[in-house]
PDB file of C-alpha atoms and ligand atoms in Angstrom:
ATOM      1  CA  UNK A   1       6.104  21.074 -27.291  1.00 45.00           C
ATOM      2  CA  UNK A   2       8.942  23.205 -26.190  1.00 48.00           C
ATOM      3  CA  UNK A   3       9.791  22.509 -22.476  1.00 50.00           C
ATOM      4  CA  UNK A   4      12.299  24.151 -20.288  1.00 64.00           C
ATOM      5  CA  UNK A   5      15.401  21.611 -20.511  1.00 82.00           C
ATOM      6  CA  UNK A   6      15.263  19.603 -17.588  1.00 89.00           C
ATOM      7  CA  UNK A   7      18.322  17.929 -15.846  1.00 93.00           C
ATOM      8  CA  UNK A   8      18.258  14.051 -15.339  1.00 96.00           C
ATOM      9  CA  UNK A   9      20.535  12.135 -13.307  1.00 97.00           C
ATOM     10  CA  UNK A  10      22.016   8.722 -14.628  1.00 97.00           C
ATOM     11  CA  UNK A  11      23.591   6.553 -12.159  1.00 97.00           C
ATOM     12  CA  UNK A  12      24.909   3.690 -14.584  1.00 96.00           C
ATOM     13  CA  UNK A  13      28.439   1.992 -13.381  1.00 95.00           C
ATOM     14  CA  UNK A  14      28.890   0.836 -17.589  1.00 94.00           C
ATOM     15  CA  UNK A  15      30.132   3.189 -19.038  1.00 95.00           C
ATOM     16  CA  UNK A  16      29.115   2.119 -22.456  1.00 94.00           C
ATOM     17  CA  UNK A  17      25.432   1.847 -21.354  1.00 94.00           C
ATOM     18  CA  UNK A  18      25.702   5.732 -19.418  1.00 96.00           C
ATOM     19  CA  UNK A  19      27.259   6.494 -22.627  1.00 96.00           C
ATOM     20  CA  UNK A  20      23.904   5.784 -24.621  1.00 95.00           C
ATOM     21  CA  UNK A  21      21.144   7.116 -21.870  1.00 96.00           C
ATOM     22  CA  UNK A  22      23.292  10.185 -21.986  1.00 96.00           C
ATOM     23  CA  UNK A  23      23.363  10.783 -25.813  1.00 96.00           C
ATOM     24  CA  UNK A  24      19.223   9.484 -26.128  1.00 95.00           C
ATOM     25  CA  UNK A  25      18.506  12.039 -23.456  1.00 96.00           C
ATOM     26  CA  UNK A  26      20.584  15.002 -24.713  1.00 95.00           C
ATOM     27  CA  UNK A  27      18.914  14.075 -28.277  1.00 93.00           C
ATOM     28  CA  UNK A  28      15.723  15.086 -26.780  1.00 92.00           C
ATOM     29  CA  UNK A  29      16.123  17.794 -25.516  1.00 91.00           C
ATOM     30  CA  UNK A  30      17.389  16.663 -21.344  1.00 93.00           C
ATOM     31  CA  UNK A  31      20.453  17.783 -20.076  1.00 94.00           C
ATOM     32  CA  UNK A  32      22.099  14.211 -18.624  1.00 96.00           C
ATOM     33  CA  UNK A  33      24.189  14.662 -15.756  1.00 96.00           C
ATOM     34  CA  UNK A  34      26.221  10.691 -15.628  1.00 97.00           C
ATOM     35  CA  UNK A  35      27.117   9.817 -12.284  1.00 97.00           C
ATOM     36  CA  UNK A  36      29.039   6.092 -11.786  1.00 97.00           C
ATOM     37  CA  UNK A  37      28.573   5.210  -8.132  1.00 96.00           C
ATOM     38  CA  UNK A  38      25.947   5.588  -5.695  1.00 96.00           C
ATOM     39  CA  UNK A  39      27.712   8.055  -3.408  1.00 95.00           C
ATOM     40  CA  UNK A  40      28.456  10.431  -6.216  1.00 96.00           C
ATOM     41  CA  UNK A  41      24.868  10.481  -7.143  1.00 96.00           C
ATOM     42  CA  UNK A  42      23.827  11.547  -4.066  1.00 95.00           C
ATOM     43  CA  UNK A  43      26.277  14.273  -3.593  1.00 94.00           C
ATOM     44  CA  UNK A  44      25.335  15.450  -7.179  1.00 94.00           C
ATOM     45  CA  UNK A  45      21.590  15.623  -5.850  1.00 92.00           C
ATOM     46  CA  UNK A  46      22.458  17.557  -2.554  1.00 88.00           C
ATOM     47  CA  UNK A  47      23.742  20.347  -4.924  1.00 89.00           C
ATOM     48  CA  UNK A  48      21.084  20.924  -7.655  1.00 86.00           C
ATOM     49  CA  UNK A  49      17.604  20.359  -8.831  1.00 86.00           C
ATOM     50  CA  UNK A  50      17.152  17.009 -11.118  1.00 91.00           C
ATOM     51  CA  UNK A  51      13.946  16.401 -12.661  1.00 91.00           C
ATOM     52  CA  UNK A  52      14.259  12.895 -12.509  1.00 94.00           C
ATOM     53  CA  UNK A  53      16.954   9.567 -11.982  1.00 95.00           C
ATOM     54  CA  UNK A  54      17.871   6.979 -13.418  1.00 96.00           C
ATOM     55  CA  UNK A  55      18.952   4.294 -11.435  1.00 95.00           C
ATOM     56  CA  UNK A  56      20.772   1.278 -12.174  1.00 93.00           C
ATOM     57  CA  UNK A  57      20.417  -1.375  -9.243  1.00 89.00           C
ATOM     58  CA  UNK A  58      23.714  -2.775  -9.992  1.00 89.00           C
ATOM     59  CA  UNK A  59      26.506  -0.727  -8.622  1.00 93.00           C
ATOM     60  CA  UNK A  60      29.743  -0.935  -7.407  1.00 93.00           C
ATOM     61  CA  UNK A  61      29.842   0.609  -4.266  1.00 94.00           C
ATOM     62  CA  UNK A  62      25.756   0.009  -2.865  1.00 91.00           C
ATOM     63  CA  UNK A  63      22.748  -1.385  -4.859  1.00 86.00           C
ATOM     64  CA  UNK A  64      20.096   0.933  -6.442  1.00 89.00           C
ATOM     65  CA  UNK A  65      17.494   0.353  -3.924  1.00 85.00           C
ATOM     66  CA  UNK A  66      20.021   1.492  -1.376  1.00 87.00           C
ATOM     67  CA  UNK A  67      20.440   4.586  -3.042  1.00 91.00           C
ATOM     68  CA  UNK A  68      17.058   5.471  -3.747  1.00 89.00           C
ATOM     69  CA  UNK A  69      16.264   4.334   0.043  1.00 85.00           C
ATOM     70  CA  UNK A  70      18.831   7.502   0.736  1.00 87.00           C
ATOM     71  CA  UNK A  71      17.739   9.924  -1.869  1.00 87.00           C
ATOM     72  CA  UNK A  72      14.200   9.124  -0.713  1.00 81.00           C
ATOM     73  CA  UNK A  73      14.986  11.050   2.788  1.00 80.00           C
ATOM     74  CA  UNK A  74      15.463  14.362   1.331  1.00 80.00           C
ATOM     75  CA  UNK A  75      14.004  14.232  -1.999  1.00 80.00           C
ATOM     76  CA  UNK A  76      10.661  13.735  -4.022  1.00 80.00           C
ATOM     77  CA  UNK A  77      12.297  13.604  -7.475  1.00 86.00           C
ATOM     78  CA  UNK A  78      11.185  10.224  -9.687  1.00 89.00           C
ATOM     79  CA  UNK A  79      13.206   7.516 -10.131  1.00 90.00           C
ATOM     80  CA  UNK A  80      13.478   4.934 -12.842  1.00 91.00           C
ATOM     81  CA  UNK A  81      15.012   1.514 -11.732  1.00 89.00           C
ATOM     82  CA  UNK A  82      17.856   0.091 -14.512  1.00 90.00           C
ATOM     83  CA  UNK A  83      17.568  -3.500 -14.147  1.00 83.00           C
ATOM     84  CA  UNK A  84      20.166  -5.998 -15.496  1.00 75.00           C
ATOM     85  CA  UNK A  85      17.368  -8.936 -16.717  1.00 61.00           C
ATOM     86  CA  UNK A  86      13.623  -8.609 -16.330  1.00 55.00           C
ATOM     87  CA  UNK A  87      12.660 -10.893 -13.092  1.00 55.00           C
ATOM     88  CA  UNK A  88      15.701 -10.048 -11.281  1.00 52.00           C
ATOM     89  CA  UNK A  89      13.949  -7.328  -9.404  1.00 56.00           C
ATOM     90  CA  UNK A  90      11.724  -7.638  -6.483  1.00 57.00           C
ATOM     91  CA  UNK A  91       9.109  -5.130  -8.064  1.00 57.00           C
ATOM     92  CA  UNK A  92       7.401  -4.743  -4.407  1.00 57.00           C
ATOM     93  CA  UNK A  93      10.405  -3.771  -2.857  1.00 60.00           C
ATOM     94  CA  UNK A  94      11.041  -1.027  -5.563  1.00 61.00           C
ATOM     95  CA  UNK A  95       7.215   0.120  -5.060  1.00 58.00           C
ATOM     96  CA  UNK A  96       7.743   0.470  -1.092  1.00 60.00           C
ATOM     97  CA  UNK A  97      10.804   2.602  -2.579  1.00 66.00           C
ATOM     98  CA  UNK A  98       8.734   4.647  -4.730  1.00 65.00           C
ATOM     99  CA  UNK A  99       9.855   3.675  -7.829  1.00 72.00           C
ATOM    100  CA  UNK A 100       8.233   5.153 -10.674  1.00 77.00           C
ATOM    101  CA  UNK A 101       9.076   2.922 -13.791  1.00 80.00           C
ATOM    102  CA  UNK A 102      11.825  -0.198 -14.572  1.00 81.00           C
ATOM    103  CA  UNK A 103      12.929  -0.693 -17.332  1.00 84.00           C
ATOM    104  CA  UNK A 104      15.389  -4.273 -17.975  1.00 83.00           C
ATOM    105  CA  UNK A 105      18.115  -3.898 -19.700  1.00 84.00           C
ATOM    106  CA  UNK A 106      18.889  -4.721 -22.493  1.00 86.00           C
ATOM    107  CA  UNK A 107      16.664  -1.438 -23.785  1.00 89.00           C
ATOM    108  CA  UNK A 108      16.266   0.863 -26.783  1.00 91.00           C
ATOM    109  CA  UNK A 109      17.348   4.029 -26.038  1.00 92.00           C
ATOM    110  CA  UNK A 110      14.173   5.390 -27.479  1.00 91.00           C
ATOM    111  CA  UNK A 111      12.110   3.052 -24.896  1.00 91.00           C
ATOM    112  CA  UNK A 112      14.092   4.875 -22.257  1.00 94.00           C
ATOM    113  CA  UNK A 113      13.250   8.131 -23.283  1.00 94.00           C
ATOM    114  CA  UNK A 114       9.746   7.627 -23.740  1.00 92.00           C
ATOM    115  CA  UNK A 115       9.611   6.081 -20.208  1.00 91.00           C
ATOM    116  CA  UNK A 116      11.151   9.333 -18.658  1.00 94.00           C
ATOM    117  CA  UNK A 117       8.994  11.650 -20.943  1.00 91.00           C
ATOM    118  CA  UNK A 118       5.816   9.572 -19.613  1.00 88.00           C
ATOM    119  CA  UNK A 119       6.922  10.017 -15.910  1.00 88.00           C
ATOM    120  CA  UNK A 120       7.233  13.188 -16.286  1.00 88.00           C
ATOM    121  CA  UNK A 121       3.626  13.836 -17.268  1.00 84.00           C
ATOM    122  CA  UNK A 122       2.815  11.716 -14.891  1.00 79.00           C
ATOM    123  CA  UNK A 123       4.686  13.028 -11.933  1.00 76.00           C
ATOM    124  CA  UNK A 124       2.759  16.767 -13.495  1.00 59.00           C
ATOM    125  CA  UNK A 125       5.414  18.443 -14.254  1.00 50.00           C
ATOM    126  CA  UNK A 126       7.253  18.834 -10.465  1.00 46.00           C
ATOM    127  CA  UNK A 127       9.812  16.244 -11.277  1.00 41.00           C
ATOM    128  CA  UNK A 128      12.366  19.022  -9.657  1.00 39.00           C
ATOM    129  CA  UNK A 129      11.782  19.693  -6.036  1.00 40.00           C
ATOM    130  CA  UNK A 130      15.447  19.866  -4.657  1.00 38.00           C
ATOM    131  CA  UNK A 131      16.225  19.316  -1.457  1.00 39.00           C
ATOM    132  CA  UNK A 132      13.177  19.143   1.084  1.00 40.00           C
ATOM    133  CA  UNK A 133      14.906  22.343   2.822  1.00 38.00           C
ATOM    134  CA  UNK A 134      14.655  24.516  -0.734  1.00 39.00           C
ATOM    135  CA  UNK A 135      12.850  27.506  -0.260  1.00 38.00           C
ATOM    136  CA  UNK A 136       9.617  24.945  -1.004  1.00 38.00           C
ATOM    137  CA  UNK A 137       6.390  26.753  -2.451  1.00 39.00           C
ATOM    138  CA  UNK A 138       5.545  30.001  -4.716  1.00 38.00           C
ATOM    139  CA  UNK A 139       3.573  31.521  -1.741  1.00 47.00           C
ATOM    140  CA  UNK A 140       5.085  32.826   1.525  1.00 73.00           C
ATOM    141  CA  UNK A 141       2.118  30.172   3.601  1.00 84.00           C
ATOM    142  CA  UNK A 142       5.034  27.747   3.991  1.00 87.00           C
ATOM    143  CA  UNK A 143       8.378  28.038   5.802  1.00 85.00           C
ATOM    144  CA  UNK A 144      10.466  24.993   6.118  1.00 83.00           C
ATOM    145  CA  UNK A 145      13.811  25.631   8.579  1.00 81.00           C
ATOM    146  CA  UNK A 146      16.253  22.553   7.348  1.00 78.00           C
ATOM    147  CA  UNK A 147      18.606  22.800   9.803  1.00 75.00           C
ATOM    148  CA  UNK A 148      16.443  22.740  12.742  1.00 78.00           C
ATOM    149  CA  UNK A 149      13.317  20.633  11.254  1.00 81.00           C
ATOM    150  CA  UNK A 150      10.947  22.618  11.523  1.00 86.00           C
ATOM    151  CA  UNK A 151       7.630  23.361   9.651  1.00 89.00           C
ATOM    152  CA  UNK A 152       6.053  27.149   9.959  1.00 89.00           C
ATOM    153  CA  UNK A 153       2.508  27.411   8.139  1.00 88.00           C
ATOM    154  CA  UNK A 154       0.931  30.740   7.934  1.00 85.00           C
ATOM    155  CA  UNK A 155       3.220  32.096  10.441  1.00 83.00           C
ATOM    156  CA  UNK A 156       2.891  29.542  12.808  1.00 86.00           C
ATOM    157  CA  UNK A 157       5.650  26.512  13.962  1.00 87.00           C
ATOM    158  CA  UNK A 158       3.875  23.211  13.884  1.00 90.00           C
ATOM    159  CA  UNK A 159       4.810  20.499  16.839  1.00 88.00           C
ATOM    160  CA  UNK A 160       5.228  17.644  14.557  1.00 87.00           C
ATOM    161  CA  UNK A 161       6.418  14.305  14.936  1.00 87.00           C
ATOM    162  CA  UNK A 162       9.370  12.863  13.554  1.00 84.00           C
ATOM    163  CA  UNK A 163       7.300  11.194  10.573  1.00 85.00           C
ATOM    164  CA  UNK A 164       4.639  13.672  10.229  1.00 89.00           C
ATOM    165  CA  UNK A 165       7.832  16.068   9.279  1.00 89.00           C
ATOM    166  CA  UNK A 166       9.369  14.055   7.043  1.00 89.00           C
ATOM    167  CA  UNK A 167       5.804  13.392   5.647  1.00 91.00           C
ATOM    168  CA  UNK A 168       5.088  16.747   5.232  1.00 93.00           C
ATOM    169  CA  UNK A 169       8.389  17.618   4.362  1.00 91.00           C
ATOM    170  CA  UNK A 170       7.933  15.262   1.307  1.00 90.00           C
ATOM    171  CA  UNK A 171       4.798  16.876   0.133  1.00 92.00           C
ATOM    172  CA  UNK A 172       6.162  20.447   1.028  1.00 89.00           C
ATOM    173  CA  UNK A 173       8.740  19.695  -1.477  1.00 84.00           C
ATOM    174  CA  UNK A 174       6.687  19.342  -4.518  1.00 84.00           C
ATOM    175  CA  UNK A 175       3.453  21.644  -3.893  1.00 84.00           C
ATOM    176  CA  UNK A 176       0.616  19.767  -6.027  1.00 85.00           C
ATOM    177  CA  UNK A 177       2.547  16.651  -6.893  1.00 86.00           C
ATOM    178  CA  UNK A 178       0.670  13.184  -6.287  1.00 88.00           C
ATOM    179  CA  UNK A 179       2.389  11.099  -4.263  1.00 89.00           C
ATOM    180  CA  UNK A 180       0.960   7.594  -3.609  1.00 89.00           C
ATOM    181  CA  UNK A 181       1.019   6.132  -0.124  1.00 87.00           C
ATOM    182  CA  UNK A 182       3.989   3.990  -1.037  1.00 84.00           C
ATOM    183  CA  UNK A 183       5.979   6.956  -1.987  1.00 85.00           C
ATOM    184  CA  UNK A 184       5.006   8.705   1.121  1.00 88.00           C
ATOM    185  CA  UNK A 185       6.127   6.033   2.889  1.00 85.00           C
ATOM    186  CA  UNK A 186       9.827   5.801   1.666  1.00 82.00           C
ATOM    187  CA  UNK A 187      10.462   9.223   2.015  1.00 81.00           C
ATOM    188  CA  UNK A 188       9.114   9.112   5.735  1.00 82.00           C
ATOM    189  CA  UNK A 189       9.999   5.726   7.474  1.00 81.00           C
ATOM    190  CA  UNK A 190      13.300   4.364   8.070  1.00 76.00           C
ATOM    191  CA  UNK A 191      11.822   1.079   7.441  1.00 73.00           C
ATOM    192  CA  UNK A 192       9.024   1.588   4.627  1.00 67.00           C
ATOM    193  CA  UNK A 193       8.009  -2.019   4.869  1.00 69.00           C
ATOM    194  CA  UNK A 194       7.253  -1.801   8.302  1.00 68.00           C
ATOM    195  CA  UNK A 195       4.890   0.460   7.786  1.00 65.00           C
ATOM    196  CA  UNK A 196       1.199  -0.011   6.478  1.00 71.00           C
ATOM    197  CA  UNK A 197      -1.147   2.368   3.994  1.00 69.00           C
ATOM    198  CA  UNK A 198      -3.076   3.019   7.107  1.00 79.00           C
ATOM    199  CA  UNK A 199      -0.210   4.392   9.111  1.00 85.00           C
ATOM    200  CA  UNK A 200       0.277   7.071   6.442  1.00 89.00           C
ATOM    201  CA  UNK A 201      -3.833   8.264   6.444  1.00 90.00           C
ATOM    202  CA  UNK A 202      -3.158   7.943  10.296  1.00 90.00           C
ATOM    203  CA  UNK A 203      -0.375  10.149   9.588  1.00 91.00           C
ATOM    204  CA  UNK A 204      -2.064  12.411   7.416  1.00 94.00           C
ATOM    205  CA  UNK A 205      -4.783  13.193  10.265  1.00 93.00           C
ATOM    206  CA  UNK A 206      -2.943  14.266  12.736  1.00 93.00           C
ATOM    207  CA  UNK A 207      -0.939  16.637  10.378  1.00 94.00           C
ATOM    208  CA  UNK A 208      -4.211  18.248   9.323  1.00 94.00           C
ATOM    209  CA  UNK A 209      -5.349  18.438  12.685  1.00 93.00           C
ATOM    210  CA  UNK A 210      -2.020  20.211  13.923  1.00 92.00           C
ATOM    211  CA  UNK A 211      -2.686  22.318  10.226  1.00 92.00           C
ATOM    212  CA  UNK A 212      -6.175  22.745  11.444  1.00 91.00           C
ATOM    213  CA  UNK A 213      -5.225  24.531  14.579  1.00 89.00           C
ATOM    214  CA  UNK A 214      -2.769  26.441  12.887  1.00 87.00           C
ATOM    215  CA  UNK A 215      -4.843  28.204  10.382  1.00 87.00           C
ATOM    216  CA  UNK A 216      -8.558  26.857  11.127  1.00 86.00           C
ATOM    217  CA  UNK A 217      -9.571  28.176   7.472  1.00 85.00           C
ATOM    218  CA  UNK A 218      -7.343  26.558   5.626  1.00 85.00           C
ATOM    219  CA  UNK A 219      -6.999  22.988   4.399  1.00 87.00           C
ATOM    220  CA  UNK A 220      -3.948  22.314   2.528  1.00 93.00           C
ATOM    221  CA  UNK A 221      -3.082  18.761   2.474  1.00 95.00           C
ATOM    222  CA  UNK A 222      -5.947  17.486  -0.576  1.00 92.00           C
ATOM    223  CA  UNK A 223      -6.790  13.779  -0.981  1.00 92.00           C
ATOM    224  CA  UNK A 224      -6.732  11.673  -4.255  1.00 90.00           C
ATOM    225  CA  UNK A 225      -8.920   8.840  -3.723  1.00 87.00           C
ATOM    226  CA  UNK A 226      -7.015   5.254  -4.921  1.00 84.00           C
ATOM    227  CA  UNK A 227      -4.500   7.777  -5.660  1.00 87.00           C
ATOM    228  CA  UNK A 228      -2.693   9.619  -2.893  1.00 90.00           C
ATOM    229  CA  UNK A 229      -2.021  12.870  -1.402  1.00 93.00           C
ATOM    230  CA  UNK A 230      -0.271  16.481  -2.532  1.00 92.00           C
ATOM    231  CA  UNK A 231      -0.133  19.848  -1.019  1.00 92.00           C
ATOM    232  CA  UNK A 232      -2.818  22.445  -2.550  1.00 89.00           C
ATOM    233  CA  UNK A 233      -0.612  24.897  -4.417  1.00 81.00           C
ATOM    234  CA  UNK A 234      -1.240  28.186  -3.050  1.00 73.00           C
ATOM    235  CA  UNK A 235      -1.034  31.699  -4.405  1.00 57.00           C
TER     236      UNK A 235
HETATM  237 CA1   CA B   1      25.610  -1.940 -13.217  1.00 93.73          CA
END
């Protein structure tokens, strides 16, 4: 199944272990883009698309959950934890993080693979928002201004909050992606475990309320029950 060749990040310190990722990815068709610390990760991801990361927790200049905490503020793009031994990882903290997969290391390159491939699919396919401020969905109902946070929908500015923003400016960046409540979470709250499922469906209310009396027709935030919430993709 020919896809279009999609970028993934690998933030690996080894070099011997970036070294493999990088040729099991490029052998299937990925275009690996190696990155050794945590700070030149994220500069890599402020200045292009990646479908998905790969993200070792051990790092020289801040750990992985650090970095995804970070990434998590301005993008929706997967992430798979690297993990030096099985058990060594506080799963729950990853999940607050939205971590899509671990994988413990030592791994087969071929495990790794088939662990991005199946996020992927999971994720449906919009593994490559960008930035949240990237012009954000095929139709014209959206308009997201970065630089001054605000939302427009359908022509008109929304009053939001500072977490119903960065909520919405989570979903806004990957029109009809599933994200879970955890996910949601990260990329909103400064301090994800702080927060509880329920604050995100309170969340979610009052955003389609404010949507509501912005275009009374139209109702684009969609639930997933046990699942989540995306953003209706419109045409
Ligand atoms: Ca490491």
């Amino acid at each position: 199944m020919p896809l279009p060749r999609q970028t993934i990040l690998v933030v690996e310190d080894e070099a011997a272990i970036a070294e493999t990722i990088t040729y099991a990815l490029q052998t299937e068709g990925f275009v690996p883009l190696w990155k050794a610390t945590g700070r030149d990760a994220l500069a890599a991801l402020a200045q292009q698309p990646v479908a998905l990361v790969v993200l070792d927790v051990g790092l020289p200049d801040m750990n992985g959950f650090d970095v995804c905490r970070e990434l998590r503020r301005r993008h929706a793009v997967p992430v798979i934890f690297l993990t030096a031994r099985s058990g060594e990882v506080d799963k729950g903290v990853g999940l607050e993080l939205g971590a899509d997969d671990y994988l413990a290391k030592p791994f087969s390159p071929r495990e790794l693979t088939a662990r991005v491939r199946a996020v992927l699919r999971r994720t449906n396919g919009h593994g490559a928002p960008g930035p949240v401020g990237s012009p954000p969905a095929p139709s014209g109902a959206w308009q997201h201004d970065e630089a001054r946070c605000r939302i427009s929908y359908r022509g008109r500015a929304l009053d939001l909050t500072r977490n119903e923003y960065r909520l919405l400016g989570a979903l806004l960046a990957s029109p009809g992606r599933v994200f879970s409540r955890e996910q949601l979470m990260a990329a909103a709250w400064d301090d994800p475990g702080a927060a509880l499922d329920r604050t995100v469906d309170a969340h979610i209310k009052t955003l389609r309320a404010k949507l509501r009396a912005a275009a009374p027709d139209a109702d684009p935030i969609v639930t997933h029950r046990g699942l989540g919430y995306s953003l209706r993709e419109e045409t």
